[in-house]
């Protein structure tokens, strides 16, 4: 319990820093991010920066401990750097760290880093992506209850690859099973879903 409370405090402190980082010019950002890597991971920025995402996961997520704090902080810093530099590869590195964490057991629906992950997904959709990645993003939205975003993403995917057209009916039928509150929390309502299903 003490460990969890400590991690919660670390995460809360870190998430409060993000808006300030986003407002910095690139020179100040680079200075601050170097210090933040050291503070939150114990590692030098260049050590982390030069590692592929798989090695970052192995370094910062001990296999027997269900603690993703340091790993997701690094993923967030890499993403913020990607936004500052308009660097697709950094954004993808950040996404891959999150995605690997999910495969290892991270629940993004309950994670305090959910808002960061949503920003990563939104940013990636500004690029030309392979259809398999688009489909992954759609499924992340669906799992996290971001149903309107999932619908938009699925239509974008179909424009990219029409073979995914059959997933629309499946998705709308899934949405109709949900209770009204859950659906509305995800940005849709039953009337909209029923109308969209009729129009297919």
PDB file of C-alpha atoms in Angstrom, residues 1 4 7 36 59 73 84 97 102 113 118 125 151 170 173:
ATOM      1  CA  UNK A   1       0.000   0.000   0.000  1.00  0.00           C
ATOM      2  CA  UNK A   4       1.242   2.257  -4.361  1.00  0.00           C
ATOM      3  CA  UNK A   7       3.811   5.741  -7.040  1.00  0.00           C
ATOM      4  CA  UNK A  36      13.303  14.788 -15.817  1.00  0.00           C
ATOM      5  CA  UNK A  59      15.121  -1.958 -18.414  1.00  0.00           C
ATOM      6  CA  UNK A  73       6.775   8.342 -17.650  1.00  0.00           C
ATOM      7  CA  UNK A  84       8.024  19.251 -30.115  1.00  0.00           C
ATOM      8  CA  UNK A  97       6.104   1.249 -25.205  1.00  0.00           C
ATOM      9  CA  UNK A 102      -0.683  -3.359 -22.449  1.00  0.00           C
ATOM     10  CA  UNK A 113      -1.853   7.635 -18.064  1.00  0.00           C
ATOM     11  CA  UNK A 118      -5.297   9.036 -26.009  1.00  0.00           C
ATOM     12  CA  UNK A 125      -3.810   9.529 -36.777  1.00  0.00           C
ATOM     13  CA  UNK A 151     -16.171   5.190 -34.916  1.00  0.00           C
ATOM     14  CA  UNK A 170     -20.009  -5.589 -36.052  1.00  0.00           C
ATOM     15  CA  UNK A 173     -24.060  -4.129 -33.033  1.00  0.00           C
TER      16      UNK A 173
END
